[in-house]
């Protein structure tokens, strides 16, 4: 499709064809036309999603006819995330990530695999790069947002931001969930200022860091590192796959606020079950101590 946003309609088409959505395809197509945005691309993406639900192999064959995607090595995966974390916070923060992965890689090496290291590389990055107020400000002002807006809109337009900052504490009277407020174009100036103070993240001067949500995000990083350290102390060939599955669990934590809390609860339940299996004594366990 030439645009990653097409993934939304592709997924919708797949789900619709699979009978997972109680709305007919004709109604969805009409909604796309009425929306009037990238109609041709969205209708094509919708159709390709439906095709994939019927014959995924055929769709993959079409995709395979194009240039092969570049192979992502473990090193490139780590370096790309180190670069991101440096921009997200600073070099020291990124090095904490890199050094921890070095330990994982060394402990896993005797097993002739890098699957656990890759799982940790992805999951730890997700936890360390949590999207707080500073990161929202940085992403809005690093130039990518301005380029995206300029590419889609011409002439005079006015930016409005719908945000629910934790420090405002506004909640819906009916649901009890955070309410978004509308902010005008002046927020871009506020974002630029806020992005410059991202180095305060996690310090005593971080005014946002005292919220329960931010405390939880920092705690999750420490909890995850402790869990991985525990896995390494008992890592062997028989439990390697299970350790990798446990290490990948944070990737299932999605969303913000109450949505994130719901996902986190499910992940904690899954982790408890998997750790119980991991800790269960087996006759074949050979302990490899992490250095």
mmCIF file of C-alpha atoms in Angstrom:
data_model
loop_
_atom_site.group_PDB
_atom_site.id
_atom_site.type_symbol
_atom_site.label_atom_id
_atom_site.label_comp_id
_atom_site.label_asym_id
_atom_site.label_seq_id
_atom_site.Cartn_x
_atom_site.Cartn_y
_atom_site.Cartn_z
ATOM 1 C CA UNK A 1 0.000 0.000 0.000
ATOM 2 C CA UNK A 2 2.980 2.295 0.492
ATOM 3 C CA UNK A 3 1.651 3.565 3.825
ATOM 4 C CA UNK A 4 1.802 1.843 7.225
ATOM 5 C CA UNK A 5 -1.592 3.303 8.165
ATOM 6 C CA UNK A 6 -3.114 0.809 5.712
ATOM 7 C CA UNK A 7 -2.457 -1.888 8.317
ATOM 8 C CA UNK A 8 -5.560 -0.682 10.159
ATOM 9 C CA UNK A 9 -7.906 -1.359 7.263
ATOM 10 C CA UNK A 10 -6.049 -4.543 6.345
ATOM 11 C CA UNK A 11 -6.662 -5.879 9.868
ATOM 12 C CA UNK A 12 -10.278 -4.734 9.737
ATOM 13 C CA UNK A 13 -10.772 -6.557 6.425
ATOM 14 C CA UNK A 14 -9.238 -9.719 7.839
ATOM 15 C CA UNK A 15 -11.438 -9.596 10.947
ATOM 16 C CA UNK A 16 -14.568 -8.867 8.929
ATOM 17 C CA UNK A 17 -13.964 -11.754 6.526
ATOM 18 C CA UNK A 18 -13.318 -14.048 9.508
ATOM 19 C CA UNK A 19 -16.728 -13.148 10.936
ATOM 20 C CA UNK A 20 -15.308 -11.372 13.978
ATOM 21 C CA UNK A 21 -17.132 -8.084 13.402
ATOM 22 C CA UNK A 22 -20.964 -7.811 13.503
ATOM 23 C CA UNK A 23 -21.021 -5.334 10.605
ATOM 24 C CA UNK A 24 -21.342 -6.186 6.931
ATOM 25 C CA UNK A 25 -18.491 -5.430 4.533
ATOM 26 C CA UNK A 26 -20.751 -3.161 2.443
ATOM 27 C CA UNK A 27 -21.365 -0.909 5.447
ATOM 28 C CA UNK A 28 -17.632 -0.717 6.184
ATOM 29 C CA UNK A 29 -16.815 0.157 2.581
ATOM 30 C CA UNK A 30 -19.478 2.847 2.608
ATOM 31 C CA UNK A 31 -18.028 4.285 5.816
ATOM 32 C CA UNK A 32 -14.600 4.470 4.132
ATOM 33 C CA UNK A 33 -16.104 6.358 1.189
ATOM 34 C CA UNK A 34 -18.020 8.735 3.448
ATOM 35 C CA UNK A 35 -14.859 9.457 5.435
ATOM 36 C CA UNK A 36 -13.269 10.673 2.206
ATOM 37 C CA UNK A 37 -9.658 10.138 3.331
ATOM 38 C CA UNK A 38 -7.371 7.953 1.168
ATOM 39 C CA UNK A 39 -10.451 6.101 -0.066
ATOM 40 C CA UNK A 40 -8.709 4.105 -2.809
ATOM 41 C CA UNK A 41 -5.880 2.943 -0.556
ATOM 42 C CA UNK A 42 -8.191 2.074 2.323
ATOM 43 C CA UNK A 43 -10.552 0.076 0.143
ATOM 44 C CA UNK A 44 -7.615 -1.825 -1.350
ATOM 45 C CA UNK A 45 -6.182 -2.519 2.099
ATOM 46 C CA UNK A 46 -9.605 -3.721 3.254
ATOM 47 C CA UNK A 47 -9.790 -6.089 0.266
ATOM 48 C CA UNK A 48 -6.281 -7.449 0.808
ATOM 49 C CA UNK A 49 -7.147 -8.118 4.446
ATOM 50 C CA UNK A 50 -10.192 -10.126 3.339
ATOM 51 C CA UNK A 51 -8.048 -12.068 0.885
ATOM 52 C CA UNK A 52 -5.524 -12.858 3.608
ATOM 53 C CA UNK A 53 -8.295 -14.309 5.777
ATOM 54 C CA UNK A 54 -9.255 -16.667 2.948
ATOM 55 C CA UNK A 55 -5.842 -17.577 1.501
ATOM 56 C CA UNK A 56 -2.950 -16.142 3.495
ATOM 57 C CA UNK A 57 -0.383 -18.160 1.525
ATOM 58 C CA UNK A 58 -1.483 -16.536 -1.730
ATOM 59 C CA UNK A 59 -1.188 -13.056 -0.225
ATOM 60 C CA UNK A 60 2.246 -13.867 1.190
ATOM 61 C CA UNK A 61 3.271 -15.084 -2.264
ATOM 62 C CA UNK A 62 2.367 -11.686 -3.715
ATOM 63 C CA UNK A 63 4.308 -9.909 -0.968
ATOM 64 C CA UNK A 64 7.266 -12.195 -1.607
ATOM 65 C CA UNK A 65 7.425 -11.104 -5.232
ATOM 66 C CA UNK A 66 8.840 -7.744 -4.158
ATOM 67 C CA UNK A 67 12.273 -6.951 -2.769
ATOM 68 C CA UNK A 68 13.239 -9.032 0.245
ATOM 69 C CA UNK A 69 13.241 -7.069 3.512
ATOM 70 C CA UNK A 70 16.572 -6.486 5.159
ATOM 71 C CA UNK A 71 17.455 -9.132 7.736
ATOM 72 C CA UNK A 72 17.353 -7.786 11.268
ATOM 73 C CA UNK A 73 20.243 -9.168 13.284
ATOM 74 C CA UNK A 74 20.360 -9.108 17.060
ATOM 75 C CA UNK A 75 23.103 -6.483 16.926
ATOM 76 C CA UNK A 76 21.087 -4.202 14.647
ATOM 77 C CA UNK A 77 18.010 -4.676 16.838
ATOM 78 C CA UNK A 78 19.953 -3.637 19.928
ATOM 79 C CA UNK A 79 21.764 -0.723 18.276
ATOM 80 C CA UNK A 80 18.546 0.713 16.878
ATOM 81 C CA UNK A 81 17.009 0.690 20.338
ATOM 82 C CA UNK A 82 20.140 2.119 21.941
ATOM 83 C CA UNK A 83 19.928 5.018 19.499
ATOM 84 C CA UNK A 84 16.270 5.564 20.359
ATOM 85 C CA UNK A 85 16.868 5.469 24.119
ATOM 86 C CA UNK A 86 19.697 7.973 23.749
ATOM 87 C CA UNK A 87 17.277 10.414 22.106
ATOM 88 C CA UNK A 88 14.563 9.433 24.583
ATOM 89 C CA UNK A 89 16.729 10.197 27.613
ATOM 90 C CA UNK A 90 20.537 10.245 27.270
ATOM 91 C CA UNK A 91 23.638 8.096 26.671
ATOM 92 C CA UNK A 92 23.766 6.828 30.246
ATOM 93 C CA UNK A 93 20.188 5.564 30.069
ATOM 94 C CA UNK A 94 20.878 3.791 26.773
ATOM 95 C CA UNK A 95 24.029 2.185 28.168
ATOM 96 C CA UNK A 96 22.068 0.682 31.058
ATOM 97 C CA UNK A 97 20.002 -1.101 28.418
ATOM 98 C CA UNK A 98 23.033 -2.224 26.407
ATOM 99 C CA UNK A 99 24.959 -3.494 29.439
ATOM 100 C CA UNK A 100 22.043 -5.568 30.683
ATOM 101 C CA UNK A 101 21.697 -7.231 27.290
ATOM 102 C CA UNK A 102 25.414 -8.032 27.296
ATOM 103 C CA UNK A 103 24.862 -10.028 30.485
ATOM 104 C CA UNK A 104 21.919 -11.908 28.938
ATOM 105 C CA UNK A 105 23.841 -12.673 25.785
ATOM 106 C CA UNK A 106 26.813 -14.036 27.705
ATOM 107 C CA UNK A 107 24.607 -16.266 29.875
ATOM 108 C CA UNK A 108 22.705 -17.605 26.863
ATOM 109 C CA UNK A 109 25.785 -18.242 24.699
ATOM 110 C CA UNK A 110 26.508 -21.765 26.093
ATOM 111 C CA UNK A 111 23.091 -22.832 24.795
ATOM 112 C CA UNK A 112 23.957 -21.766 21.252
ATOM 113 C CA UNK A 113 20.968 -19.453 20.977
ATOM 114 C CA UNK A 114 20.108 -15.751 21.020
ATOM 115 C CA UNK A 115 16.345 -16.073 21.305
ATOM 116 C CA UNK A 116 16.226 -15.099 24.972
ATOM 117 C CA UNK A 117 18.477 -12.104 24.376
ATOM 118 C CA UNK A 118 16.255 -10.961 21.505
ATOM 119 C CA UNK A 119 13.129 -11.306 23.654
ATOM 120 C CA UNK A 120 14.740 -9.248 26.428
ATOM 121 C CA UNK A 121 15.991 -6.669 23.911
ATOM 122 C CA UNK A 122 12.435 -6.046 22.745
ATOM 123 C CA UNK A 123 10.651 -6.268 26.088
ATOM 124 C CA UNK A 124 13.128 -4.239 28.151
ATOM 125 C CA UNK A 125 13.140 -1.537 25.498
ATOM 126 C CA UNK A 126 9.344 -1.346 25.634
ATOM 127 C CA UNK A 127 9.441 -0.891 29.387
ATOM 128 C CA UNK A 128 12.291 1.638 29.372
ATOM 129 C CA UNK A 129 10.784 3.739 26.577
ATOM 130 C CA UNK A 130 7.427 4.293 28.290
ATOM 131 C CA UNK A 131 5.548 7.177 26.745
ATOM 132 C CA UNK A 132 5.312 9.874 29.400
ATOM 133 C CA UNK A 133 4.767 13.615 29.109
ATOM 134 C CA UNK A 134 8.378 14.284 28.116
ATOM 135 C CA UNK A 135 8.289 11.675 25.364
ATOM 136 C CA UNK A 136 4.991 12.926 23.961
ATOM 137 C CA UNK A 137 6.530 16.394 23.825
ATOM 138 C CA UNK A 138 9.695 15.105 22.136
ATOM 139 C CA UNK A 139 7.784 13.156 19.493
ATOM 140 C CA UNK A 140 5.596 16.141 18.659
ATOM 141 C CA UNK A 141 8.596 18.441 18.264
ATOM 142 C CA UNK A 142 11.325 16.276 16.675
ATOM 143 C CA UNK A 143 10.121 17.260 13.190
ATOM 144 C CA UNK A 144 8.320 14.040 12.203
ATOM 145 C CA UNK A 145 4.886 15.303 13.297
ATOM 146 C CA UNK A 146 5.314 18.595 11.425
ATOM 147 C CA UNK A 147 6.325 16.726 8.268
ATOM 148 C CA UNK A 148 3.361 14.381 8.553
ATOM 149 C CA UNK A 149 0.910 17.267 8.943
ATOM 150 C CA UNK A 150 2.470 19.202 6.071
ATOM 151 C CA UNK A 151 2.201 16.114 3.857
ATOM 152 C CA UNK A 152 -1.524 15.684 4.492
ATOM 153 C CA UNK A 153 -2.871 19.235 4.810
ATOM 154 C CA UNK A 154 -2.444 22.372 2.719
ATOM 155 C CA UNK A 155 -3.498 25.957 3.265
ATOM 156 C CA UNK A 156 -4.754 27.288 6.582
ATOM 157 C CA UNK A 157 -5.422 24.835 9.376
ATOM 158 C CA UNK A 158 -5.501 24.905 13.150
ATOM 159 C CA UNK A 159 -4.036 22.284 15.450
ATOM 160 C CA UNK A 160 -5.970 21.050 18.471
ATOM 161 C CA UNK A 161 -4.616 18.523 20.947
ATOM 162 C CA UNK A 162 -6.872 16.194 22.911
ATOM 163 C CA UNK A 163 -4.894 15.228 26.003
ATOM 164 C CA UNK A 164 -5.508 13.828 29.471
ATOM 165 C CA UNK A 165 -2.464 14.878 31.530
ATOM 166 C CA UNK A 166 -2.341 12.934 34.819
ATOM 167 C CA UNK A 167 -1.597 16.081 36.807
ATOM 168 C CA UNK A 168 -4.969 17.603 35.857
ATOM 169 C CA UNK A 169 -6.818 14.675 37.379
ATOM 170 C CA UNK A 170 -10.065 15.238 35.430
ATOM 171 C CA UNK A 171 -12.279 12.165 35.398
ATOM 172 C CA UNK A 172 -15.530 11.245 33.733
ATOM 173 C CA UNK A 173 -18.423 11.422 36.208
ATOM 174 C CA UNK A 174 -19.982 8.252 34.812
ATOM 175 C CA UNK A 175 -17.032 5.947 34.062
ATOM 176 C CA UNK A 176 -14.516 7.375 36.527
ATOM 177 C CA UNK A 177 -11.886 7.232 33.801
ATOM 178 C CA UNK A 178 -9.595 10.130 32.806
ATOM 179 C CA UNK A 179 -11.197 12.785 30.614
ATOM 180 C CA UNK A 180 -9.380 14.448 27.753
ATOM 181 C CA UNK A 181 -9.254 18.201 27.427
ATOM 182 C CA UNK A 182 -8.759 20.225 24.255
ATOM 183 C CA UNK A 183 -5.613 22.343 23.966
ATOM 184 C CA UNK A 184 -4.888 24.839 21.208
ATOM 185 C CA UNK A 185 -1.840 25.384 18.949
ATOM 186 C CA UNK A 186 0.095 26.946 21.833
ATOM 187 C CA UNK A 187 0.749 23.418 23.032
ATOM 188 C CA UNK A 188 3.507 23.076 20.428
ATOM 189 C CA UNK A 189 5.463 25.771 22.272
ATOM 190 C CA UNK A 190 4.792 24.028 25.572
ATOM 191 C CA UNK A 191 5.931 20.729 24.032
ATOM 192 C CA UNK A 192 9.218 22.247 22.868
ATOM 193 C CA UNK A 193 9.947 23.522 26.368
ATOM 194 C CA UNK A 194 8.905 20.274 28.021
ATOM 195 C CA UNK A 195 11.006 18.138 25.664
ATOM 196 C CA UNK A 196 14.137 19.983 26.793
ATOM 197 C CA UNK A 197 13.493 18.896 30.378
ATOM 198 C CA UNK A 198 13.307 15.165 29.624
ATOM 199 C CA UNK A 199 16.616 14.671 31.466
ATOM 200 C CA UNK A 200 14.676 15.331 34.689
ATOM 201 C CA UNK A 201 12.753 12.109 34.124
ATOM 202 C CA UNK A 202 12.909 9.941 37.236
ATOM 203 C CA UNK A 203 14.687 12.556 39.363
ATOM 204 C CA UNK A 204 13.342 14.470 42.364
ATOM 205 C CA UNK A 205 12.682 17.424 40.081
ATOM 206 C CA UNK A 206 10.407 15.364 37.822
ATOM 207 C CA UNK A 207 6.967 16.776 38.672
ATOM 208 C CA UNK A 208 5.265 14.092 36.572
ATOM 209 C CA UNK A 209 7.241 11.292 38.169
ATOM 210 C CA UNK A 210 5.244 11.427 41.398
ATOM 211 C CA UNK A 211 2.054 10.160 39.777
ATOM 212 C CA UNK A 212 1.088 6.545 40.461
ATOM 213 C CA UNK A 213 1.294 5.732 36.758
ATOM 214 C CA UNK A 214 4.877 6.962 36.413
ATOM 215 C CA UNK A 215 5.943 5.204 39.621
ATOM 216 C CA UNK A 216 4.458 1.993 38.272
ATOM 217 C CA UNK A 217 6.335 2.325 34.984
ATOM 218 C CA UNK A 218 9.675 2.722 36.749
ATOM 219 C CA UNK A 219 8.847 -0.174 39.077
ATOM 220 C CA UNK A 220 8.061 -2.419 36.104
ATOM 221 C CA UNK A 221 11.590 -1.917 34.750
ATOM 222 C CA UNK A 222 13.166 -2.966 38.056
ATOM 223 C CA UNK A 223 10.773 -5.916 38.431
ATOM 224 C CA UNK A 224 11.531 -7.119 34.920
ATOM 225 C CA UNK A 225 15.299 -6.956 35.415
ATOM 226 C CA UNK A 226 14.942 -8.914 38.662
ATOM 227 C CA UNK A 227 12.821 -11.555 36.916
ATOM 228 C CA UNK A 228 15.361 -11.964 34.118
ATOM 229 C CA UNK A 229 18.208 -12.228 36.645
ATOM 230 C CA UNK A 230 16.304 -15.016 38.372
ATOM 231 C CA UNK A 231 15.765 -16.833 35.069
ATOM 232 C CA UNK A 232 19.473 -16.673 34.259
ATOM 233 C CA UNK A 233 20.436 -18.345 37.530
ATOM 234 C CA UNK A 234 18.483 -21.462 36.550
ATOM 235 C CA UNK A 235 18.776 -21.280 32.764
ATOM 236 C CA UNK A 236 19.412 -24.548 30.913
ATOM 237 C CA UNK A 237 18.399 -26.258 27.677
ATOM 238 C CA UNK A 238 15.233 -27.744 29.142
ATOM 239 C CA UNK A 239 13.789 -24.433 30.354
ATOM 240 C CA UNK A 240 15.271 -22.104 27.729
ATOM 241 C CA UNK A 241 12.049 -21.921 25.718
ATOM 242 C CA UNK A 242 9.992 -21.195 28.837
ATOM 243 C CA UNK A 243 12.441 -18.496 29.943
ATOM 244 C CA UNK A 244 12.124 -16.858 26.525
ATOM 245 C CA UNK A 245 8.332 -16.934 26.783
ATOM 246 C CA UNK A 246 8.457 -15.265 30.199
ATOM 247 C CA UNK A 247 10.934 -12.652 28.968
ATOM 248 C CA UNK A 248 8.622 -11.673 26.104
ATOM 249 C CA UNK A 249 5.544 -11.068 28.287
ATOM 250 C CA UNK A 250 5.945 -7.253 28.607
ATOM 251 C CA UNK A 251 5.319 -6.925 24.879
ATOM 252 C CA UNK A 252 1.686 -7.715 25.661
ATOM 253 C CA UNK A 253 1.340 -4.591 27.827
ATOM 254 C CA UNK A 254 -0.379 -2.031 25.624
ATOM 255 C CA UNK A 255 -2.254 1.237 25.892
ATOM 256 C CA UNK A 256 -2.334 3.902 28.573
ATOM 257 C CA UNK A 257 -4.083 4.443 31.867
ATOM 258 C CA UNK A 258 -6.844 1.961 32.679
ATOM 259 C CA UNK A 259 -6.272 0.112 29.370
ATOM 260 C CA UNK A 260 -2.648 -0.487 30.295
ATOM 261 C CA UNK A 261 -3.691 -1.606 33.787
ATOM 262 C CA UNK A 262 -5.984 -4.228 32.283
ATOM 263 C CA UNK A 263 -3.212 -5.603 30.060
ATOM 264 C CA UNK A 264 -0.753 -5.535 32.940
ATOM 265 C CA UNK A 265 -3.093 -7.592 35.127
ATOM 266 C CA UNK A 266 -3.299 -10.267 32.417
ATOM 267 C CA UNK A 267 0.480 -10.271 31.980
ATOM 268 C CA UNK A 268 1.045 -10.657 35.731
ATOM 269 C CA UNK A 269 -1.334 -13.627 35.794
ATOM 270 C CA UNK A 270 0.463 -15.248 32.859
ATOM 271 C CA UNK A 271 3.852 -14.592 34.447
ATOM 272 C CA UNK A 272 2.765 -16.219 37.712
ATOM 273 C CA UNK A 273 1.696 -19.365 35.868
ATOM 274 C CA UNK A 274 4.834 -19.553 33.736
ATOM 275 C CA UNK A 275 7.163 -18.864 36.654
ATOM 276 C CA UNK A 276 5.488 -21.672 38.610
ATOM 277 C CA UNK A 277 6.329 -24.023 35.748
ATOM 278 C CA UNK A 278 9.855 -22.622 35.513
ATOM 279 C CA UNK A 279 10.480 -23.114 39.233
ATOM 280 C CA UNK A 280 9.054 -26.625 39.282
ATOM 281 C CA UNK A 281 11.870 -29.136 40.026
ATOM 282 C CA UNK A 282 12.912 -31.393 37.139
ATOM 283 C CA UNK A 283 15.416 -34.213 36.998
ATOM 284 C CA UNK A 284 17.250 -32.681 34.069
ATOM 285 C CA UNK A 285 17.951 -29.196 35.449
ATOM 286 C CA UNK A 286 21.507 -28.020 35.050
ATOM 287 C CA UNK A 287 22.161 -24.636 36.604
ATOM 288 C CA UNK A 288 24.111 -22.025 34.659
ATOM 289 C CA UNK A 289 25.085 -19.144 36.933
ATOM 290 C CA UNK A 290 24.952 -15.681 35.364
ATOM 291 C CA UNK A 291 28.196 -13.781 35.723
#
